[in-house]
CSV table of C-alpha atoms and ligand atoms in Angstrom, one decimal:
chain,number,residue,atom,x,y,z
A,296,MET,CA,26.4,-85.1,23.3
A,297,ILE,CA,22.7,-85.3,23.0
A,298,ASP,CA,20.9,-82.0,23.6
A,299,ALA,CA,17.8,-80.1,22.9
A,300,THR,CA,18.5,-80.0,19.1
A,301,HIS,CA,17.9,-83.8,19.0
A,302,ASP,CA,14.6,-83.7,20.8
A,303,PRO,CA,12.3,-86.0,18.9
A,304,GLN,CA,9.3,-83.8,19.7
A,305,LEU,CA,10.9,-80.8,17.8
A,306,ARG,CA,9.1,-79.8,14.6
A,307,SER,CA,9.8,-77.1,12.1
A,308,TRP,CA,7.7,-74.3,10.7
A,309,VAL,CA,9.0,-75.5,7.4
A,310,GLU,CA,6.4,-78.2,6.8
A,311,SER,CA,8.4,-80.5,4.5
A,312,ALA,CA,10.9,-80.9,7.3
A,313,ASN,CA,8.2,-82.7,9.3
A,314,ALA,CA,7.4,-85.3,6.5
A,315,GLU,CA,7.9,-88.9,7.3
A,316,GLY,CA,11.2,-90.2,5.9
A,317,THR,CA,12.7,-86.8,5.1
A,318,ASP,CA,16.5,-86.7,5.1
A,319,PHE,CA,16.4,-83.2,6.5
A,320,PRO,CA,14.2,-82.7,9.6
A,321,VAL,CA,15.1,-79.9,12.0
A,322,GLN,CA,17.2,-82.4,14.0
A,323,ASN,CA,19.7,-82.7,11.1
A,324,LEU,CA,20.7,-79.2,9.8
A,325,PRO,CA,23.6,-80.2,7.3
A,326,TYR,CA,25.6,-77.6,5.5
A,327,ALA,CA,26.1,-77.2,1.7
A,328,ARG,CA,27.7,-74.6,-0.6
A,329,PHE,CA,25.2,-73.6,-3.2
A,330,ARG,CA,23.9,-70.9,-5.5
A,331,ARG,CA,20.8,-70.5,-7.7
A,332,ALA,CA,21.7,-71.8,-11.1
A,333,SER,CA,22.3,-68.4,-12.4
A,334,GLY,CA,25.9,-67.5,-11.9
A,335,GLU,CA,25.3,-65.8,-8.5
A,336,ALA,CA,28.0,-65.9,-5.7
A,337,TRP,CA,28.3,-69.1,-3.7
A,338,ARG,CA,27.1,-69.2,-0.1
A,339,ILE,CA,26.5,-71.8,2.6
A,340,GLY,CA,23.1,-73.0,3.2
A,341,VAL,CA,21.4,-75.4,5.6
A,342,ALA,CA,19.0,-78.1,4.5
A,343,ILE,CA,15.5,-78.0,6.1
A,344,GLY,CA,12.9,-80.4,4.5
A,345,ASP,CA,13.0,-79.8,0.7
A,346,ARG,CA,14.3,-76.2,1.2
A,347,VAL,CA,17.7,-74.6,1.7
A,348,LEU,CA,18.1,-71.8,4.3
A,349,ASP,CA,20.3,-69.3,2.5
A,350,LEU,CA,22.7,-68.1,5.2
A,351,GLY,CA,23.9,-65.3,2.9
A,352,GLN,CA,20.4,-63.8,3.3
A,353,ALA,CA,19.6,-65.1,6.8
A,354,ARG,CA,22.6,-63.4,8.3
A,355,ASP,CA,21.1,-60.0,7.4
A,356,ALA,CA,17.5,-60.8,7.9
A,357,VAL,CA,17.7,-61.3,11.7
A,358,ALA,CA,19.5,-59.8,14.6
A,359,TRP,CA,21.4,-62.9,15.6
A,360,PRO,CA,23.4,-63.0,18.9
A,361,GLY,CA,26.9,-61.6,18.5
A,362,GLU,CA,28.7,-65.0,18.5
A,363,VAL,CA,26.3,-66.5,16.0
A,364,ALA,CA,26.5,-63.4,13.7
A,365,ALA,CA,30.3,-63.6,13.6
A,366,LEU,CA,30.2,-67.3,12.7
A,367,MET,CA,27.7,-66.5,9.9
A,368,GLY,CA,29.9,-64.0,8.3
A,369,PRO,CA,32.2,-66.4,6.3
A,370,LEU,CA,29.2,-68.7,5.7
A,371,ALA,CA,27.4,-65.8,3.9
A,372,SER,CA,30.2,-65.6,1.4
A,373,GLY,CA,30.5,-69.3,0.8
A,374,ASP,CA,33.3,-70.2,3.2
A,375,LEU,CA,32.6,-73.3,5.3
A,376,ASN,CA,36.3,-73.9,6.2
A,377,THR,CA,36.3,-71.0,8.8
A,378,LEU,CA,33.5,-72.6,10.7
A,379,MET,CA,35.1,-76.0,10.5
A,380,GLY,CA,38.2,-74.5,12.2
A,381,GLN,CA,36.1,-73.3,15.2
A,382,PRO,CA,36.1,-75.0,18.5
A,383,ILE,CA,33.3,-77.5,19.0
A,384,ALA,CA,31.5,-75.1,21.4
A,385,ALA,CA,31.2,-72.5,18.6
A,386,ARG,CA,29.9,-75.1,16.2
A,387,ARG,CA,27.3,-76.2,18.8
A,388,ALA,CA,26.2,-72.6,19.5
A,389,LEU,CA,25.5,-72.1,15.8
A,390,ARG,CA,23.6,-75.4,15.6
A,391,ALA,CA,21.5,-74.4,18.7
A,392,ALA,CA,20.7,-71.0,17.1
A,393,LEU,CA,19.6,-72.5,13.7
A,394,SER,CA,17.6,-75.2,15.5
A,395,SER,CA,15.5,-72.7,17.5
A,396,ALA,CA,15.3,-70.4,14.6
A,397,LEU,CA,13.8,-73.1,12.4
A,398,ALA,CA,11.6,-74.8,15.1
A,399,ARG,CA,7.9,-74.3,15.3
A,400,GLY,CA,7.0,-71.2,17.3
A,401,SER,CA,10.1,-69.3,16.5
A,402,ASP,CA,9.5,-65.5,16.2
A,403,LEU,CA,12.1,-65.4,13.4
A,404,GLN,CA,9.8,-67.4,11.1
A,405,SER,CA,8.5,-64.4,9.1
A,406,ALA,CA,11.9,-63.0,8.6
A,407,LEU,CA,13.5,-66.3,7.6
A,408,GLN,CA,10.7,-67.4,5.4
A,409,ARG,CA,12.1,-65.1,2.7
A,410,CYS,CA,15.6,-66.8,3.0
A,411,LEU,CA,14.4,-70.2,1.9
A,412,LEU,CA,14.9,-71.6,-1.6
A,413,PRO,CA,13.7,-75.0,-3.1
A,414,GLN,CA,16.5,-77.5,-3.2
A,415,ALA,CA,15.3,-78.3,-6.7
A,416,ALA,CA,16.2,-74.7,-7.8
A,417,VAL,CA,19.9,-74.6,-6.7
A,418,GLU,CA,23.2,-76.1,-7.8
A,419,TYR,CA,26.0,-77.2,-5.4
A,420,SER,CA,29.7,-77.1,-5.3
A,421,LEU,CA,31.9,-79.0,-2.9
A,422,ALA,CA,30.9,-77.8,0.5
A,423,CYS,CA,34.4,-76.8,1.5
A,424,HIS,CA,37.9,-76.4,0.3
A,425,ILE,CA,39.6,-79.8,0.7
A,426,GLY,CA,43.3,-79.3,1.1
A,427,ASP,CA,44.3,-83.0,1.5
A,428,TYR,CA,42.5,-86.4,1.0
A,429,SER,CA,43.5,-89.7,2.6
A,430,ASP,CA,41.6,-92.8,1.8
A,431,PHE,CA,41.5,-95.4,4.5
A,432,TYR,CA,40.6,-99.1,4.2
A,433,THR,CA,38.5,-99.6,7.3
A,434,GLY,CA,36.0,-101.9,5.7
A,435,ILE,CA,37.2,-105.4,6.9
A,436,HIS,CA,34.7,-107.4,4.8
A,437,HIS,CA,35.7,-105.5,1.7
A,438,ALA,CA,39.4,-105.9,2.5
A,439,ARG,CA,39.0,-109.6,3.1
A,440,ALA,CA,36.8,-110.1,-0.1
A,441,VAL,CA,39.2,-108.2,-2.3
A,442,GLY,CA,42.2,-109.7,-0.7
A,443,LYS,CA,40.7,-113.2,-1.4
A,444,LEU,CA,40.5,-112.3,-5.2
A,445,PHE,CA,44.2,-111.4,-5.3
A,446,ARG,CA,45.6,-113.7,-2.6
A,447,PRO,CA,43.2,-116.7,-2.0
A,448,ASP,CA,45.4,-118.3,0.7
A,449,ASN,CA,46.2,-115.0,2.5
A,450,PRO,CA,43.2,-112.5,2.1
A,451,LEU,CA,43.8,-110.2,5.1
A,452,LEU,CA,47.4,-109.1,5.4
A,453,PRO,CA,48.9,-109.4,9.0
A,454,ASN,CA,49.1,-105.6,9.5
A,455,TYR,CA,45.3,-105.1,9.0
A,456,ARG,CA,44.2,-105.7,12.5
A,457,TRP,CA,47.0,-103.4,13.9
A,458,VAL,CA,47.3,-100.5,11.5
A,459,PRO,CA,44.5,-98.4,10.0
A,460,ILE,CA,45.6,-98.8,6.4
A,461,ALA,CA,45.4,-95.8,4.1
A,462,TYR,CA,47.0,-94.1,1.1
A,463,HIS,CA,47.2,-90.4,0.1
A,464,GLY,CA,44.4,-89.5,-2.3
A,465,ARG,CA,44.0,-86.8,-5.0
A,466,THR,CA,42.0,-83.7,-4.2
A,467,SER,CA,42.0,-82.0,-7.6
A,468,SER,CA,39.6,-84.5,-9.1
A,469,ILE,CA,37.1,-84.5,-6.2
A,470,GLY,CA,33.7,-83.4,-7.5
A,471,VAL,CA,30.2,-82.9,-6.2
A,472,SER,CA,27.2,-85.1,-6.8
A,473,GLY,CA,26.1,-85.0,-10.4
A,474,GLN,CA,29.6,-85.3,-11.6
A,475,ARG,CA,30.2,-86.9,-15.0
A,476,ILE,CA,33.0,-89.5,-14.8
A,477,ARG,CA,35.2,-89.7,-17.9
A,478,ARG,CA,36.2,-93.4,-18.3
A,479,PRO,CA,39.9,-93.3,-17.8
A,480,ASN,CA,42.5,-94.6,-20.2
A,481,GLY,CA,45.5,-96.4,-18.9
A,482,GLN,CA,47.9,-99.4,-18.9
A,483,THR,CA,46.4,-102.7,-18.2
A,484,LYS,CA,48.0,-106.2,-18.3
A,485,GLY,CA,46.1,-109.2,-19.7
A,486,GLU,CA,47.3,-112.6,-20.5
A,487,GLY,CA,49.8,-111.4,-23.1
A,488,PRO,CA,53.5,-110.8,-22.4
A,489,THR,CA,53.3,-107.0,-22.4
A,490,PRO,CA,50.7,-104.5,-21.1
A,491,ASP,CA,48.0,-102.8,-23.2
A,492,PHE,CA,46.9,-99.2,-23.3
A,493,GLY,CA,43.3,-98.1,-23.7
A,494,PRO,CA,40.0,-97.4,-22.0
A,495,CYS,CA,39.5,-99.0,-18.6
A,496,ARG,CA,37.3,-102.1,-19.0
A,497,ARG,CA,36.7,-102.9,-15.3
A,498,LEU,CA,35.3,-99.5,-14.0
A,499,ASP,CA,33.9,-99.8,-10.5
A,500,TYR,CA,32.5,-97.7,-7.6
A,501,GLU,CA,33.3,-97.9,-3.9
A,502,LEU,CA,30.7,-96.9,-1.4
A,503,GLU,CA,32.4,-94.9,1.4
A,504,LEU,CA,31.8,-92.3,4.0
A,505,GLY,CA,33.8,-89.1,3.8
A,506,LEU,CA,35.0,-87.6,7.1
A,507,LEU,CA,35.7,-83.9,7.1
A,508,ILE,CA,38.2,-82.5,9.5
A,509,GLY,CA,37.4,-79.7,11.9
A,510,PRO,CA,40.2,-77.6,13.6
A,511,GLY,CA,43.1,-80.1,13.2
A,512,ASN,CA,46.5,-79.9,14.5
A,513,ALA,CA,49.9,-78.2,14.2
A,514,LEU,CA,52.7,-80.1,12.5
A,515,SER,CA,54.5,-82.4,14.8
A,516,GLU,CA,51.6,-82.3,17.5
A,517,PRO,CA,49.6,-85.5,17.4
A,518,ILE,CA,45.9,-85.4,18.2
A,519,PRO,CA,45.4,-87.8,21.2
A,520,ILE,CA,42.4,-90.2,20.6
A,521,ALA,CA,40.5,-88.7,23.6
A,522,GLU,CA,40.4,-85.4,21.7
A,523,ALA,CA,40.0,-86.8,18.2
A,524,GLU,CA,36.2,-86.3,18.0
A,525,GLN,CA,36.5,-82.6,18.5
A,526,HIS,CA,38.6,-82.6,15.3
A,527,LEU,CA,35.9,-84.2,13.2
A,528,PHE,CA,33.4,-81.7,11.6
A,529,GLY,CA,31.0,-83.9,9.7
A,530,VAL,CA,30.3,-86.7,7.2
A,531,THR,CA,29.4,-86.9,3.5
A,532,LEU,CA,28.8,-89.9,1.2
A,533,LEU,CA,31.8,-90.6,-1.0
A,534,ASN,CA,32.1,-92.6,-4.2
A,535,ASP,CA,35.7,-93.7,-4.8
A,536,TRP,CA,35.6,-94.5,-8.5
A,537,SER,CA,38.1,-97.3,-9.2
A,538,ALA,CA,39.6,-98.6,-12.4
A,539,ARG,CA,40.2,-102.3,-11.4
A,540,ASP,CA,42.3,-103.4,-14.4
A,541,ILE,CA,44.5,-100.3,-14.1
A,542,GLN,CA,44.8,-100.9,-10.4
A,543,ALA,CA,45.7,-104.6,-10.7
A,544,TRP,CA,48.7,-103.8,-12.9
A,545,GLU,CA,50.0,-100.7,-11.1
A,546,TYR,CA,49.2,-101.2,-7.4
A,547,GLN,CA,52.4,-103.0,-6.3
A,548,PRO,CA,54.5,-102.0,-4.5
A,549,LEU,CA,53.2,-98.5,-3.6
A,550,GLY,CA,49.4,-98.8,-3.8
A,551,PRO,CA,46.8,-97.4,-6.2
A,552,PHE,CA,47.6,-94.3,-8.3
A,553,LEU,CA,45.9,-93.7,-11.6
A,554,ALA,CA,43.2,-96.3,-10.8
A,555,LYS,CA,41.8,-93.9,-8.2
A,556,SER,CA,43.0,-90.4,-9.0
A,557,PHE,CA,40.7,-89.7,-12.0
A,558,ALA,CA,37.6,-89.0,-10.0
A,559,THR,CA,36.1,-89.0,-6.4
A,560,THR,CA,32.5,-87.8,-5.9
A,561,LEU,CA,31.0,-86.4,-2.7
A,562,SER,CA,27.4,-85.7,-1.7
A,563,PRO,CA,26.7,-81.9,-1.3
A,564,TRP,CA,25.4,-82.0,2.3
A,565,VAL,CA,27.8,-82.3,5.2
A,566,VAL,CA,26.0,-83.9,8.1
A,567,THR,CA,27.7,-82.6,11.3
A,568,MET,CA,29.1,-84.9,14.0
A,569,GLU,CA,26.6,-83.0,16.4
A,570,ALA,CA,23.7,-84.2,14.3
A,571,LEU,CA,25.0,-87.7,14.3
A,572,ALA,CA,25.3,-87.9,18.2
A,573,PRO,CA,22.3,-90.1,18.6
A,574,PHE,CA,23.6,-92.5,16.0
A,575,ARG,CA,26.8,-93.9,17.6
A,576,ARG,CA,27.6,-97.5,18.6
A,577,PRO,CA,30.2,-99.0,20.8
A,578,PHE,CA,33.5,-100.1,19.2
A,579,ALA,CA,34.1,-103.7,19.9
A,580,ARG,CA,36.4,-106.4,18.5
A,581,PRO,CA,36.0,-110.1,18.3
A,582,ALA,CA,37.7,-111.7,21.3
A,583,GLN,CA,40.4,-113.4,19.1
A,584,ASP,CA,41.4,-110.1,17.6
A,585,PRO,CA,44.3,-108.0,19.1
A,586,ALA,CA,43.1,-105.0,21.2
A,587,PRO,CA,44.1,-101.6,19.7
A,588,MET,CA,47.3,-100.1,20.9
A,589,PRO,CA,46.9,-97.5,23.6
A,590,TYR,CA,47.1,-94.6,21.1
A,591,LEU,CA,44.1,-96.1,19.3
A,592,ASP,CA,42.1,-96.8,22.4
A,593,SER,CA,39.9,-94.6,24.8
A,594,ASP,CA,36.9,-95.0,27.0
A,595,SER,CA,34.8,-92.8,24.8
A,596,ASN,CA,35.9,-94.6,21.7
A,597,ARG,CA,35.0,-98.0,23.2
A,598,ALA,CA,31.6,-96.6,24.4
A,599,SER,CA,30.4,-94.8,21.2
A,600,GLY,CA,33.2,-94.6,18.6
A,601,MET,CA,31.3,-96.3,15.8
A,602,LEU,CA,29.0,-94.4,13.4
A,603,ASP,CA,25.7,-96.2,12.7
A,604,ILE,CA,24.8,-95.2,9.2
A,605,SER,CA,22.7,-97.3,6.8
A,606,LEU,CA,24.0,-97.2,3.2
A,607,GLU,CA,22.8,-98.3,-0.2
A,608,THR,CA,23.9,-98.2,-3.7
A,609,SER,CA,21.6,-98.0,-6.8
A,610,LEU,CA,22.2,-98.1,-10.5
A,611,VAL,CA,20.5,-96.6,-13.5
A,612,THR,CA,21.7,-97.6,-17.0
A,613,ASP,CA,21.2,-95.7,-20.1
A,614,ALA,CA,18.6,-98.2,-21.3
A,615,MET,CA,16.7,-98.0,-17.9
A,616,ARG,CA,16.7,-94.3,-18.1
A,617,ARG,CA,15.3,-94.2,-21.6
A,618,ALA,CA,12.6,-96.7,-20.6
A,619,GLY,CA,11.8,-94.6,-17.5
A,620,ALA,CA,12.8,-97.4,-15.1
A,621,ALA,CA,13.5,-96.6,-11.5
A,622,PRO,CA,17.0,-97.1,-10.1
A,623,VAL,CA,17.7,-100.6,-9.1
A,624,ARG,CA,19.3,-101.3,-5.7
A,625,LEU,CA,22.5,-103.2,-5.9
A,626,ALA,CA,23.4,-103.6,-2.3
A,627,ALA,CA,22.8,-102.2,1.2
A,628,SER,CA,25.0,-102.1,4.3
A,629,ASN,CA,25.8,-100.3,7.6
A,630,SER,CA,28.9,-98.5,8.6
A,631,ALA,CA,28.9,-99.9,12.1
A,632,GLU,CA,29.0,-103.4,10.7
A,633,ALA,CA,31.4,-102.6,7.9
A,634,ALA,CA,34.2,-100.7,9.7
A,635,TYR,CA,37.0,-102.2,11.6
A,636,TRP,CA,38.3,-98.8,12.9
A,637,THR,CA,36.3,-95.7,14.2
A,638,PRO,CA,36.7,-92.1,12.8
A,639,ALA,CA,38.5,-91.1,16.1
A,640,GLN,CA,41.0,-93.9,15.6
A,641,LEU,CA,41.6,-92.6,12.0
A,642,VAL,CA,42.4,-89.1,13.3
A,643,ALA,CA,44.7,-90.4,16.1
A,644,HIS,CA,46.5,-92.7,13.7
A,645,HIS,CA,46.9,-90.1,10.9
A,646,THR,CA,48.4,-87.6,13.3
A,647,VAL,CA,50.5,-89.9,15.5
A,648,ASN,CA,53.6,-89.3,13.5
A,649,GLY,CA,53.1,-85.5,13.7
A,650,CYS,CA,51.3,-85.1,10.4
A,651,ASN,CA,49.1,-82.1,10.5
A,652,LEU,CA,45.4,-82.1,9.5
A,653,ARG,CA,43.7,-79.0,8.4
A,654,PRO,CA,40.1,-77.8,8.4
A,655,GLY,CA,38.3,-79.3,5.4
A,656,ASP,CA,40.7,-82.2,5.0
A,657,LEU,CA,38.9,-85.4,3.8
A,658,LEU,CA,39.4,-88.9,5.1
A,659,GLY,CA,37.7,-91.7,3.2
A,660,SER,CA,36.4,-94.5,5.3
A,661,GLY,CA,37.2,-97.3,2.8
A,662,THR,CA,34.5,-99.4,1.2
A,663,MET,CA,31.7,-100.0,3.5
A,664,SER,CA,30.8,-103.6,2.6
A,665,GLY,CA,28.8,-105.7,5.0
A,666,PRO,CA,29.6,-109.3,6.1
A,667,GLU,CA,27.3,-110.9,3.5
A,668,ALA,CA,28.1,-111.1,-0.2
A,669,HIS,CA,24.9,-109.1,-1.2
A,670,GLN,CA,26.1,-106.3,1.2
A,671,ALA,CA,29.1,-105.5,-0.9
A,672,GLY,CA,30.1,-101.8,-1.6
A,673,SER,CA,31.7,-102.5,-5.0
A,674,LEU,CA,31.0,-104.4,-8.2
A,675,LEU,CA,34.3,-106.2,-7.8
A,676,GLU,CA,32.8,-107.9,-4.8
A,677,LEU,CA,29.2,-108.3,-6.0
A,678,THR,CA,30.3,-110.0,-9.2
A,679,ASP,CA,33.2,-112.0,-7.6
A,680,GLY,CA,35.9,-110.3,-9.5
A,681,GLY,CA,33.8,-110.0,-12.7
A,682,LYS,CA,33.0,-113.7,-12.8
A,683,ARG,CA,29.3,-113.6,-11.9
A,684,PRO,CA,27.3,-110.9,-13.7
A,685,ILE,CA,24.4,-109.1,-12.0
A,686,ALA,CA,21.0,-109.4,-13.9
A,687,LEU,CA,19.3,-106.0,-14.1
A,688,PRO,CA,15.5,-105.4,-14.8
A,689,GLY,CA,15.0,-105.2,-18.6
A,690,GLY,CA,17.3,-108.0,-19.3
A,691,GLU,CA,20.7,-106.2,-19.1
A,692,GLN,CA,23.6,-107.5,-17.2
A,693,ARG,CA,26.6,-105.9,-15.5
A,694,THR,CA,30.0,-107.1,-14.3
A,695,PHE,CA,31.5,-103.6,-14.3
A,696,LEU,CA,30.2,-100.1,-15.2
A,697,GLU,CA,29.3,-99.2,-18.7
A,698,ASP,CA,29.1,-95.8,-20.4
A,699,GLY,CA,25.9,-94.0,-19.4
A,700,ASP,CA,25.6,-95.9,-16.1
A,701,MET,CA,24.5,-93.6,-13.2
A,702,VAL,CA,25.6,-94.8,-9.6
A,703,ILE,CA,23.6,-93.4,-6.8
A,704,MET,CA,24.5,-93.8,-3.1
A,705,ARG,CA,22.3,-92.9,-0.2
A,706,GLY,CA,22.8,-92.9,3.6
A,707,TRP,CA,20.6,-92.4,6.6
A,708,CYS,CA,20.4,-93.0,10.4
A,709,GLU,CA,17.6,-94.5,12.4
A,710,ARG,CA,17.2,-95.3,16.1
A,711,ALA,CA,14.2,-95.8,18.3
A,712,GLY,CA,13.4,-92.6,20.2
A,713,PHE,CA,15.1,-90.3,17.7
A,714,VAL,CA,14.1,-88.7,14.5
A,715,ARG,CA,15.6,-90.3,11.3
A,716,ILE,CA,18.1,-88.1,9.6
A,717,GLY,CA,19.7,-88.6,6.1
A,718,LEU,CA,22.9,-87.8,4.3
A,719,GLY,CA,21.1,-87.1,1.0
A,720,GLU,CA,22.7,-88.8,-2.1
A,721,VAL,CA,25.8,-88.8,-4.2
A,722,ALA,CA,25.3,-89.6,-8.0
A,723,GLY,CA,27.7,-89.7,-10.8
A,724,THR,CA,27.4,-90.9,-14.4
A,725,VAL,CA,30.0,-92.6,-16.6
A,726,VAL,CA,30.8,-91.0,-19.9
A,727,PRO,CA,32.9,-92.6,-22.7
A,728,ALA,CA,36.7,-92.5,-22.6
A,729,LEU,CA,38.6,-90.1,-24.8
A,730,ARG,CA,39.9,-91.9,-27.9
A,731,SER,CA,43.2,-93.4,-27.0
B,996,LIG,CA1,38.6,-96.7,-1.5
């Protein structure tokens, strides 16, 4: 639903929010959990330009309307999950209040000016408590490219076009941008008769979107697809770190386990589904593909089910960092081109057996690779399974990640007639394995 908060004429009294190309204009208003790097209590903030509006302070600085004040209570003490569990009308009311408070001409400006902090001066935790994490596999170009490496004659399995494929992920090792990723040790199988044990030698990233759940459902009460959008709270960037050599040996028959569970990194800012309203696309299938089953089909899903988010991955190696070199872009893609299933279809599918989703649960989109080889969202694809190294500025090469490498992912939305919004970035740095 597009409303006054998306008005492209809207400007903020926070001048950096009006800068060309900012991720955080007044039309965005994403949430993060933060504190000043001084051991203070965590609270929820809203990004505006290069500042954070501290909702811990803002709640008390202004006489908010009753409903908005009630919603801000938990946010002031660092709890986003309570807001996530609210009906969509409440989430919209808070967004509308924040939008008019931060817009030019607001009479709250002088009171709220004192509640702003520079983003450069704060640290983040994960935005919410994540109870459960499921990682989907909606990137059809990724699924086909990876399938081709493992099964040249049969890259896409027959269930792919019928079932949104997923596995249960691990929540305990999810961290926020800036995370240091310890290279995992594990079993790998080379050409020899028996497996080896030691540090992963094919460490990779996967460029994904993280979908965070809103109210959710009671056990054994599926969410119909027509209601699924109301149960989505917002979107983050997600790096699904992957140990390809461990994965290749362990993944059959039950799917990846230790190849994935050592780390997942999220961007700090949660961009709400409300902010993303202008950046939706129709869901469409090639004519020769099967139509989704009725429980995965709805008018609104067909009209606007897809998210249209531009994505890119960059790399900085240790040597580049020491030389002061800028990050090098490895690939770029778009979620509307990459995904075979929509967020609403994932919610409907996940709950169709009665499984309950709770506020703050995380769904990974799967790797968002575009149709072309240079649009791949993982090194496995970009290097054709490690066979074609990537040349980096400064003369280095990469097939998979080396110690000291920092992977940076960014996302943003653009559409004529609307103000560009961004998801910020998710970064993580590989550190050496423990001695095995
Ligand atoms: Ca994944």
